[in-house]
mmCIF file of C-alpha atoms and ligand atoms in Angstrom:
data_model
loop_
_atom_site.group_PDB
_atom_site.id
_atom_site.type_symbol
_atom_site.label_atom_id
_atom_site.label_comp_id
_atom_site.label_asym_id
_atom_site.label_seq_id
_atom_site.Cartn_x
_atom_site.Cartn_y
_atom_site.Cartn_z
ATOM 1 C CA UNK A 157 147.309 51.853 76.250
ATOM 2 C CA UNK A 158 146.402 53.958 79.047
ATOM 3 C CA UNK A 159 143.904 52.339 81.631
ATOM 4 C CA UNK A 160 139.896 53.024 81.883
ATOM 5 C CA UNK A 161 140.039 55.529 85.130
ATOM 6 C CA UNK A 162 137.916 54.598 88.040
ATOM 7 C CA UNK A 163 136.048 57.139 89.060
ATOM 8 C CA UNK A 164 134.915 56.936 93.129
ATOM 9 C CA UNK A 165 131.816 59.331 94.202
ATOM 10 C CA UNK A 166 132.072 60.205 98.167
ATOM 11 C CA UNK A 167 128.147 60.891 98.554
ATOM 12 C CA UNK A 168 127.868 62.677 102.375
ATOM 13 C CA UNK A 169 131.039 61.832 104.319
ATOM 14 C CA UNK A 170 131.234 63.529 107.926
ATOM 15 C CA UNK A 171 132.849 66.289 107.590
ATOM 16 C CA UNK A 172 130.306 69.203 105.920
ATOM 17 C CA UNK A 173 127.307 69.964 107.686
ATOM 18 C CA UNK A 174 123.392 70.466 106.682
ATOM 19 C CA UNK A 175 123.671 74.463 106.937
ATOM 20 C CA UNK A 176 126.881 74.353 104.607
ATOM 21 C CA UNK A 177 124.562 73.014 101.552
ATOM 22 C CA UNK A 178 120.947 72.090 101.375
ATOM 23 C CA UNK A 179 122.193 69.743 98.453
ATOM 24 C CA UNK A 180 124.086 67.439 101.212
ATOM 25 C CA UNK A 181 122.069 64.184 101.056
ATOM 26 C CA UNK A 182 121.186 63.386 104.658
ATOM 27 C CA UNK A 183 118.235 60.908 104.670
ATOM 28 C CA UNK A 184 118.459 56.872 103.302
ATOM 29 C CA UNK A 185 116.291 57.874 100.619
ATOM 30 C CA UNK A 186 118.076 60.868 99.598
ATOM 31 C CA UNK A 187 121.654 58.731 100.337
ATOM 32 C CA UNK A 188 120.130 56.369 98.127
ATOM 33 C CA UNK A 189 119.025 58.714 95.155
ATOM 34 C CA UNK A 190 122.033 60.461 95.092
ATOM 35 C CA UNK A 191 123.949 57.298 94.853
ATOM 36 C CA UNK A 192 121.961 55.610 91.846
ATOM 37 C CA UNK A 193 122.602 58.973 89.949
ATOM 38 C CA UNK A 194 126.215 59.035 90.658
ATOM 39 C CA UNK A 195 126.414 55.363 89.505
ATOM 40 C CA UNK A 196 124.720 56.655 86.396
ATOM 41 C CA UNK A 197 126.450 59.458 85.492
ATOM 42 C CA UNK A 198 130.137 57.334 85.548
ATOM 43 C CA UNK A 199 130.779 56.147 89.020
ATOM 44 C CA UNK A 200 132.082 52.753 89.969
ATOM 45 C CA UNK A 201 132.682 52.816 93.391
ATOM 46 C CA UNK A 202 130.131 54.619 95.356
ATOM 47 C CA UNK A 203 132.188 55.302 99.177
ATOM 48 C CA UNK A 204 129.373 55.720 101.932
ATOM 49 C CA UNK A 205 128.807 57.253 105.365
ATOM 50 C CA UNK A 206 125.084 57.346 107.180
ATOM 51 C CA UNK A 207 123.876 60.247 109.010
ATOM 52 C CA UNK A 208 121.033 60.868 110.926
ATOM 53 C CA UNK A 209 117.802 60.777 109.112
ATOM 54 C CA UNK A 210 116.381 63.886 112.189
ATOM 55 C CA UNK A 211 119.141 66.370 111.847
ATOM 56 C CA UNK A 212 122.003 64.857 109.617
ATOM 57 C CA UNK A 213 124.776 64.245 112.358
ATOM 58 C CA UNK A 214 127.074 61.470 111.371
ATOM 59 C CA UNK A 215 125.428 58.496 112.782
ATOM 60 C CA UNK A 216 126.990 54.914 114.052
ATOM 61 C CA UNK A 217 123.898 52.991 113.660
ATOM 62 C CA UNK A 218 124.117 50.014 110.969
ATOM 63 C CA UNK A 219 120.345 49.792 110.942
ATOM 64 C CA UNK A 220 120.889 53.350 108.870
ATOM 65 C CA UNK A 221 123.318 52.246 106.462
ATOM 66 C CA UNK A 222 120.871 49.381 106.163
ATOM 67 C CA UNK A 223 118.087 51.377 104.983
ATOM 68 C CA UNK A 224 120.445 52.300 101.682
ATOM 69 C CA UNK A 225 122.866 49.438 101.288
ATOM 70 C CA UNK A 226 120.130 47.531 99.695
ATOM 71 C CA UNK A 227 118.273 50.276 97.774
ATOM 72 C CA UNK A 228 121.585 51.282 96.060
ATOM 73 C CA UNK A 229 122.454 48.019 95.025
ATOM 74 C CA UNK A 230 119.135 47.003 93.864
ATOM 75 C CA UNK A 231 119.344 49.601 91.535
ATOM 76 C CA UNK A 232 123.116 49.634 90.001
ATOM 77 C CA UNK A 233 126.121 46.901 89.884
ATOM 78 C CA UNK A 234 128.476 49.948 90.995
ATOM 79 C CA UNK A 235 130.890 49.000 93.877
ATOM 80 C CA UNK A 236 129.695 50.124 97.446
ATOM 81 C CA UNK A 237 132.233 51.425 99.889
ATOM 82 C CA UNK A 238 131.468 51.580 103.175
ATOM 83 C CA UNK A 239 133.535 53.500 105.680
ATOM 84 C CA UNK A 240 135.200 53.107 108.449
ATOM 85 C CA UNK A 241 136.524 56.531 109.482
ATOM 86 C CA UNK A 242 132.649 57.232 110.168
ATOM 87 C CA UNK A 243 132.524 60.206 112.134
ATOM 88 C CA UNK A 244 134.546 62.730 114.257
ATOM 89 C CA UNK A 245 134.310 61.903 117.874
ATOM 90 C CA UNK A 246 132.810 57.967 117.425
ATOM 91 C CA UNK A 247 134.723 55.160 118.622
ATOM 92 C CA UNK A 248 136.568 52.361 115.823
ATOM 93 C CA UNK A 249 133.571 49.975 116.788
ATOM 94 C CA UNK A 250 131.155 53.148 116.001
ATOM 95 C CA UNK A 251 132.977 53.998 113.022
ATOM 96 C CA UNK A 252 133.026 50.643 111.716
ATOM 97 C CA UNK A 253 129.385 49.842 112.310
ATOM 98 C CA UNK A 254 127.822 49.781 108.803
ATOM 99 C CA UNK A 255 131.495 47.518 107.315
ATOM 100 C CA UNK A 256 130.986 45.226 110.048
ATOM 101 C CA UNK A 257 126.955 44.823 109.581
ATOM 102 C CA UNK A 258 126.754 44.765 105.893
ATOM 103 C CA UNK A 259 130.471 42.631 104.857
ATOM 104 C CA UNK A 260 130.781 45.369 102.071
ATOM 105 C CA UNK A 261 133.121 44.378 98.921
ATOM 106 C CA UNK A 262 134.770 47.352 99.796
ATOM 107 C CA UNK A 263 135.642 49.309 103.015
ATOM 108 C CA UNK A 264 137.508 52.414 103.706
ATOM 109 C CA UNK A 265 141.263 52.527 106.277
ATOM 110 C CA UNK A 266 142.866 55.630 107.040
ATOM 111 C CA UNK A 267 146.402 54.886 107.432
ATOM 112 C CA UNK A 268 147.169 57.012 110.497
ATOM 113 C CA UNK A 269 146.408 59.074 113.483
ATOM 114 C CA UNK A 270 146.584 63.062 112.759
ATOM 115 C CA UNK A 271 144.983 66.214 113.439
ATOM 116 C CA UNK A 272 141.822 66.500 111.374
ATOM 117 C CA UNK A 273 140.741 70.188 111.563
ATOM 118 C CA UNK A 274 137.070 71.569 110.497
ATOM 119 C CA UNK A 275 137.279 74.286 112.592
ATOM 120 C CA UNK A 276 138.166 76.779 109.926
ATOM 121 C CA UNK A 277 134.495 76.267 108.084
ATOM 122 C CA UNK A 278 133.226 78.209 111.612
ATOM 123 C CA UNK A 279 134.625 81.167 109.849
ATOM 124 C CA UNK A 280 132.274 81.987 107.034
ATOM 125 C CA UNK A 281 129.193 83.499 108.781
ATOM 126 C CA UNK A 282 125.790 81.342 108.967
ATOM 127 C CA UNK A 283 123.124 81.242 110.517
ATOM 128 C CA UNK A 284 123.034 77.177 111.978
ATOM 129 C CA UNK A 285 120.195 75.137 111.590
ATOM 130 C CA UNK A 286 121.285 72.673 114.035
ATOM 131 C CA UNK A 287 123.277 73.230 117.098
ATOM 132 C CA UNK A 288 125.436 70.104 116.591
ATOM 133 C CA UNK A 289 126.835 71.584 113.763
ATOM 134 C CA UNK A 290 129.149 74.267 114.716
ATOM 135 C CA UNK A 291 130.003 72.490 118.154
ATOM 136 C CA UNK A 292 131.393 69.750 115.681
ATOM 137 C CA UNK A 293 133.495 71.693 113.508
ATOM 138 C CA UNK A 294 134.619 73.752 116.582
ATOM 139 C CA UNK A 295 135.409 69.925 119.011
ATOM 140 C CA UNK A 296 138.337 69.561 116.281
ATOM 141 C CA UNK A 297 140.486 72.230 117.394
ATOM 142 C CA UNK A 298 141.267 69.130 120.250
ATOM 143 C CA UNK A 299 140.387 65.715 118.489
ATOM 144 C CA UNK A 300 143.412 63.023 117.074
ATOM 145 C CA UNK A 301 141.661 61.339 113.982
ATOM 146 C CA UNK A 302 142.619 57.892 115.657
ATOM 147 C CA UNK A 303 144.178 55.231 113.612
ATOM 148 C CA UNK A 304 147.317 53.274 115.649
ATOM 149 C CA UNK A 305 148.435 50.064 114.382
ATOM 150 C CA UNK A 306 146.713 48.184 116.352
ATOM 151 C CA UNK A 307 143.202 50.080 115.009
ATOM 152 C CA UNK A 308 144.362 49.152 111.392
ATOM 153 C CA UNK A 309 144.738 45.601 112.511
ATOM 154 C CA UNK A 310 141.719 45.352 113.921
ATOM 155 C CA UNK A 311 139.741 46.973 110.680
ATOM 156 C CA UNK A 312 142.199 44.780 108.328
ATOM 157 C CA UNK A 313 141.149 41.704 110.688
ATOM 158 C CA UNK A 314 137.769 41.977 111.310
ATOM 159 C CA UNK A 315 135.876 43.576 107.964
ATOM 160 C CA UNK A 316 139.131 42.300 105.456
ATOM 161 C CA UNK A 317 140.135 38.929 106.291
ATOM 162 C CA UNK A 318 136.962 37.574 108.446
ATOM 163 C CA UNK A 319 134.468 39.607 105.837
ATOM 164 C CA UNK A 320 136.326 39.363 102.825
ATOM 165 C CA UNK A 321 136.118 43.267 101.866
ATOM 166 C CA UNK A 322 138.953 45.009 100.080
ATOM 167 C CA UNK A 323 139.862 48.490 101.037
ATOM 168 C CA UNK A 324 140.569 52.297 99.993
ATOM 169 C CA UNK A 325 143.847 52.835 101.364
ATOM 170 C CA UNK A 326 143.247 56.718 102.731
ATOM 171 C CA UNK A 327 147.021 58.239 102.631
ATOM 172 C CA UNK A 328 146.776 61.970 104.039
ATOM 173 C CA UNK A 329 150.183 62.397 104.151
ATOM 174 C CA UNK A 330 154.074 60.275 103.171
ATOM 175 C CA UNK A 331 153.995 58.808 106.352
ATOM 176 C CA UNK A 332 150.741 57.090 105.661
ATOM 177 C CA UNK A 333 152.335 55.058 102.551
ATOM 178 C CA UNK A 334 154.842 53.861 104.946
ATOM 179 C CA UNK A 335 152.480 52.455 107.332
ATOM 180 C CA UNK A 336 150.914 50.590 104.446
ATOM 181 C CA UNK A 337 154.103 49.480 103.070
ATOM 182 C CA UNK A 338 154.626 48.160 106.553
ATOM 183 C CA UNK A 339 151.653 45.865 106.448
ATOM 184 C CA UNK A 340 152.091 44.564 103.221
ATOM 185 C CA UNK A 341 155.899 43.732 104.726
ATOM 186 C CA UNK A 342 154.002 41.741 107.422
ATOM 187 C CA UNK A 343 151.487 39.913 104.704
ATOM 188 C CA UNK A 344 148.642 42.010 106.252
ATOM 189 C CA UNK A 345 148.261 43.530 102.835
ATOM 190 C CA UNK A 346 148.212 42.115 98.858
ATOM 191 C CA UNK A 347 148.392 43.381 95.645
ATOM 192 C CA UNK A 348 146.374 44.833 94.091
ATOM 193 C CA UNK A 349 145.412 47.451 96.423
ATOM 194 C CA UNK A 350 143.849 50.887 95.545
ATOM 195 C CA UNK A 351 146.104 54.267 97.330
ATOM 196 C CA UNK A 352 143.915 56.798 97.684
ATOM 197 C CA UNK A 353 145.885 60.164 98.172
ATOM 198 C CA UNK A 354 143.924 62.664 100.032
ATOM 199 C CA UNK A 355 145.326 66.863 99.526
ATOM 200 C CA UNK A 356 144.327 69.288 101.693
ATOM 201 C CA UNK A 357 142.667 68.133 104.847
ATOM 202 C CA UNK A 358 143.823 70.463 107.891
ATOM 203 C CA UNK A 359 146.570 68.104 109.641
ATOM 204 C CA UNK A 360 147.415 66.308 106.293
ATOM 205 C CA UNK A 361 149.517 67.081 103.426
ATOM 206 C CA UNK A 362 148.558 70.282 101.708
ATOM 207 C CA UNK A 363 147.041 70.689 97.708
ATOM 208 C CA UNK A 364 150.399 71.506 95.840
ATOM 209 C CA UNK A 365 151.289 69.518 92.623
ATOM 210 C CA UNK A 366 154.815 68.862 94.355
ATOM 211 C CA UNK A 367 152.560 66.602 97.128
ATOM 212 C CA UNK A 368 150.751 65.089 94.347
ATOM 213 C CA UNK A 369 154.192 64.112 92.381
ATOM 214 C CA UNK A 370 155.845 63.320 95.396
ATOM 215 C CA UNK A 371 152.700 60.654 96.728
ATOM 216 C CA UNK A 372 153.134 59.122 93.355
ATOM 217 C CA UNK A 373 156.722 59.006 93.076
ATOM 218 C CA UNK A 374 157.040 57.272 96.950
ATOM 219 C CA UNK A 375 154.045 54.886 96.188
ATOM 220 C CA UNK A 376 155.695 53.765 93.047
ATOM 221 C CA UNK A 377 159.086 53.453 94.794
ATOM 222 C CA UNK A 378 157.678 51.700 97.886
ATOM 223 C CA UNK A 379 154.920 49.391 96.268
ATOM 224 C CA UNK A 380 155.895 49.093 92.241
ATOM 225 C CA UNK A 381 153.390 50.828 90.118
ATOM 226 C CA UNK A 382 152.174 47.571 88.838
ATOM 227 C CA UNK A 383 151.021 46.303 92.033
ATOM 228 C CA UNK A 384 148.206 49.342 93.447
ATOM 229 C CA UNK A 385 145.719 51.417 91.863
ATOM 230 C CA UNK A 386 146.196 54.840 92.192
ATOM 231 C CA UNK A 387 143.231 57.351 93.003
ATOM 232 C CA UNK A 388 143.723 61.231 94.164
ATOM 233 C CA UNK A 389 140.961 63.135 96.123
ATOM 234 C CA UNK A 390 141.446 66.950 96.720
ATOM 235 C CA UNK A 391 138.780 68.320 99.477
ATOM 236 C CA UNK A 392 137.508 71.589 98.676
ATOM 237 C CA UNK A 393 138.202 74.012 95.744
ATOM 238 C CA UNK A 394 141.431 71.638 94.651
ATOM 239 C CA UNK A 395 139.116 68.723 93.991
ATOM 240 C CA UNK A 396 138.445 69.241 89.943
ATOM 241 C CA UNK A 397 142.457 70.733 89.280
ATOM 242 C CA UNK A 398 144.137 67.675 91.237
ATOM 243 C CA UNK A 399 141.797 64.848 89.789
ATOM 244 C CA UNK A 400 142.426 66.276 86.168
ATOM 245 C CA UNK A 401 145.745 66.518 86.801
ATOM 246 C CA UNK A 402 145.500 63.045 88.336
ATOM 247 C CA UNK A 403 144.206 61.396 85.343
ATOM 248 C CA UNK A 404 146.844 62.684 83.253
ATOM 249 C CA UNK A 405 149.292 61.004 85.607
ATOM 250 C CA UNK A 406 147.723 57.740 85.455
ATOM 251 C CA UNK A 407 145.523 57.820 88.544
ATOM 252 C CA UNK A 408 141.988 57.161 89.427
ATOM 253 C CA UNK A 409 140.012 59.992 90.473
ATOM 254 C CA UNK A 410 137.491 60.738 93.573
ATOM 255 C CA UNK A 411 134.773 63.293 93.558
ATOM 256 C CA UNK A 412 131.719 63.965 95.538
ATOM 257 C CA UNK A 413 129.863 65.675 98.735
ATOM 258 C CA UNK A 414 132.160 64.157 101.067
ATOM 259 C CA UNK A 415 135.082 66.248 99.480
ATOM 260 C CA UNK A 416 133.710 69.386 98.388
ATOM 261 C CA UNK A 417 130.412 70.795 98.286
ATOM 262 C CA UNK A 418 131.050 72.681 94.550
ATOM 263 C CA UNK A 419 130.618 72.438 91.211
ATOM 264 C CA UNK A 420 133.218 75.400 90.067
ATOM 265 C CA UNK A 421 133.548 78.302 92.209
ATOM 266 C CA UNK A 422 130.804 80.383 93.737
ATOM 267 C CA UNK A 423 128.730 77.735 93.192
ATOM 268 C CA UNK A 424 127.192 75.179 94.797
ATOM 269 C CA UNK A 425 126.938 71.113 93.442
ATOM 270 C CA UNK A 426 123.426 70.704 92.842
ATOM 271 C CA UNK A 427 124.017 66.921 93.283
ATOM 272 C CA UNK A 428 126.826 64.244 93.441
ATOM 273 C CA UNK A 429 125.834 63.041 89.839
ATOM 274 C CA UNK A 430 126.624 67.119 88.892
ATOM 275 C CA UNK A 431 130.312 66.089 89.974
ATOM 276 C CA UNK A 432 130.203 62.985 88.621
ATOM 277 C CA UNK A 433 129.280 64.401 85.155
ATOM 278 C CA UNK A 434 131.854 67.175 85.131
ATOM 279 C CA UNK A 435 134.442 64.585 85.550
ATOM 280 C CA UNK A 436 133.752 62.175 83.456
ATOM 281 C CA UNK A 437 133.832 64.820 80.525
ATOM 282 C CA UNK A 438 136.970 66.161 81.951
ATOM 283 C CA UNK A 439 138.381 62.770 81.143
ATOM 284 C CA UNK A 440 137.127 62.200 78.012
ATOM 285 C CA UNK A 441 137.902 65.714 76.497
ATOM 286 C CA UNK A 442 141.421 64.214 77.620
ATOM 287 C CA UNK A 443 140.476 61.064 74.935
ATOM 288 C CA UNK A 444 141.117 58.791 78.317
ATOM 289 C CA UNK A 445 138.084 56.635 79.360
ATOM 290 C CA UNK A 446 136.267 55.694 82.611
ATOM 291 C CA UNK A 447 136.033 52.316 83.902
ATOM 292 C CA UNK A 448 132.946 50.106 84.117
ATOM 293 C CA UNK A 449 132.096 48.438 87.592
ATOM 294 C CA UNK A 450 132.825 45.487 86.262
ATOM 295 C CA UNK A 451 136.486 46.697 84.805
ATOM 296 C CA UNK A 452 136.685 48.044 88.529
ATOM 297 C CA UNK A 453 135.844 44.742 90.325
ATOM 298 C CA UNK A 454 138.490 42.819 88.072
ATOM 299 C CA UNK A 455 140.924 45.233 88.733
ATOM 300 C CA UNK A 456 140.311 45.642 92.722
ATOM 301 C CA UNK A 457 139.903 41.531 92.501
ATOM 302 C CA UNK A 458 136.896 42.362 94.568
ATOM 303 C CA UNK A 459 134.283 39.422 95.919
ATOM 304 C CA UNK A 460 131.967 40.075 93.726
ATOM 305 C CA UNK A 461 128.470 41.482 94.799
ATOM 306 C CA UNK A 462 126.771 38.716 95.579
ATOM 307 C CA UNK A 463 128.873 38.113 98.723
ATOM 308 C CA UNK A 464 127.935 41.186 100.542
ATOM 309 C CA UNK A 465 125.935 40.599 103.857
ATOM 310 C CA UNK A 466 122.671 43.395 102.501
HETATM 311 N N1 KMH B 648 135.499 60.961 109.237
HETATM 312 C C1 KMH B 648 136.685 61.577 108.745
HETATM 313 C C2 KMH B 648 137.581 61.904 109.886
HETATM 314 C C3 KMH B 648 136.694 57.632 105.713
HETATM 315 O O1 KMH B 648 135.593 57.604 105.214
HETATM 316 O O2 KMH B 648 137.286 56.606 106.041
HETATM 317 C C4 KMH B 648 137.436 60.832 107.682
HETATM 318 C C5 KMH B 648 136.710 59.748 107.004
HETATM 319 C C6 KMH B 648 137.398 58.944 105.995
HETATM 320 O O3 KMH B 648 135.590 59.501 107.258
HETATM 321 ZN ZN1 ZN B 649 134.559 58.931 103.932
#
């Protein structure tokens, strides 16, 4: 029997900019909406960034992500994620600032330092509506997406072991699964953990179907395929291609804002839920089925959500 396939919905991220969409939910309240509908359309795991509310720049401040935290869940048992890659340009303690506040069941860790490279979006000609915008596409020309060992340990310390969250393994590249097979060598890490493999960001591994065979194959043959839930996210025009193909493969799927700001091409997502939607009937035209957040919690072995600090 295949298994139910978790679907993940990446509402805003940090990495697409107000100008790029007017869609791009920016506010707590429009965080908050988008999230509920994602949660509605098929989404079990809702992953979280706050920006802010005046002009939608990636913000560090936990009061923020407290002003949706407790909306979203009031409104839908779906799994919140918070992050902890934040924005580019924060430091860890910035990035972490909504994980540490609000003891999420579930927290992001990218899996090592690399080039992380928005610049190319300052190609396509637009007229800004904030000046932040293209000065932080064009800052990552020169900017090391920082994540050294002793920045995982911290994350795994501080929002894992002392706050009980479980986390979204972010692979960008092979060398990322062997930094996580090095932790769970050292007991830092335990089954059942969710991989998610991540094609196509500038400095990470690119969106070919070798990559996306080849991140399977290695996870299996470093980890056992038994002991980690595998998801696949594709930024940009990749994202529907590699999570279909994904699902066929056994893997979990992640969609949303934070990864691509279309619905097919030419044309813009209206809303997360639009992604969510497309998806989910992706996977049932392919007779699989999507998992419940319950199915999800079980499978993560997640607190539960009445131990989350919002
Ligand atoms: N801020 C980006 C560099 C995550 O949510 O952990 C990557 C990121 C991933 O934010
Ligand atoms: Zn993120």
């Amino acid at each position: 029997m295949p298994k139910s396939i978790i679907i993940t919905c990446a509402i805003t991220g940090a990495i697409h900019t107000p100008t790029m969409s007017k869609y791009l939910p920016i506010t707590p309240k429009e965080i908050s909406s988008e999230a509920i509908a994602a949660a509605a359309a098929g989404a079990s795991i809702i992953h979280l960034h706050a920006r802010d509310p005046k002009d939608g720049k990636p913000t560090a401040d936990a009061d923020v992500y407290m002003e949706f935290l407790p909306a979203i869940q009031e409104s839908t048992d779906a799994v919140l994620n918070v992050t902890t890659g934040g924005g580019h340009g924060m430091t860890l303690a910035q990035r972490c600032s909504g994980a540490l506040r609000a003891s999420p069941e579930m927290a992001s860790l990218n899996m090592g330092s690399m080039n992380f490279g928005l610049f190319p979006m300052l190609n396509k000609q637009r007229k800004w509506k904030y000046e932040w915008e293209p000065a932080y596409l064009n800052m990552t020309r020169d900017f090391i997406f920082r994540n050294t060992y002793e920045d995982i340990e911290w994350v795994m310390k501080e929002i894992g072991e002392d706050r009980g969250a479980r986390f979204e393994f972010e692979c960008y590249d092979v060398g990322h699964l062997y930094n996580l097979a090095h932790f769970l060598d050292r007991g830092l890490v335990k089954p059942p953990f969710l991989i998610q493999t991540i094609f196509g960001v500038l400095g990470g591994i690119g969106s070919d179907i070798e990559n996306l065979m080849h991140m399977r194959r290695m996870s299996n043959k470093l980890f056992g395929e038994q002991n980690y839930e595998w998801s696949i996210l594709a930024a940009g025009r990749h994202q529907f291609s590699f999570a279909a193909t994904g699902a066929i493969l056994g893997g979990n799927v992640r969609v949303g804002l934070e990864d691509s700001l279309y619905l097919s091409k030419g044309r813009l997502a209206r809303s997360n839920a639009e992604q969510v939607s497309k998806i989910k009937h992706v996977i049932e035209n392919l007779s699989l089925e999507i998992a419940t957040p319950t199915e999800t919690r079980k499978r993560l072995q997640l607190k539960g959500i009445h131990q989350v600090g919002f």
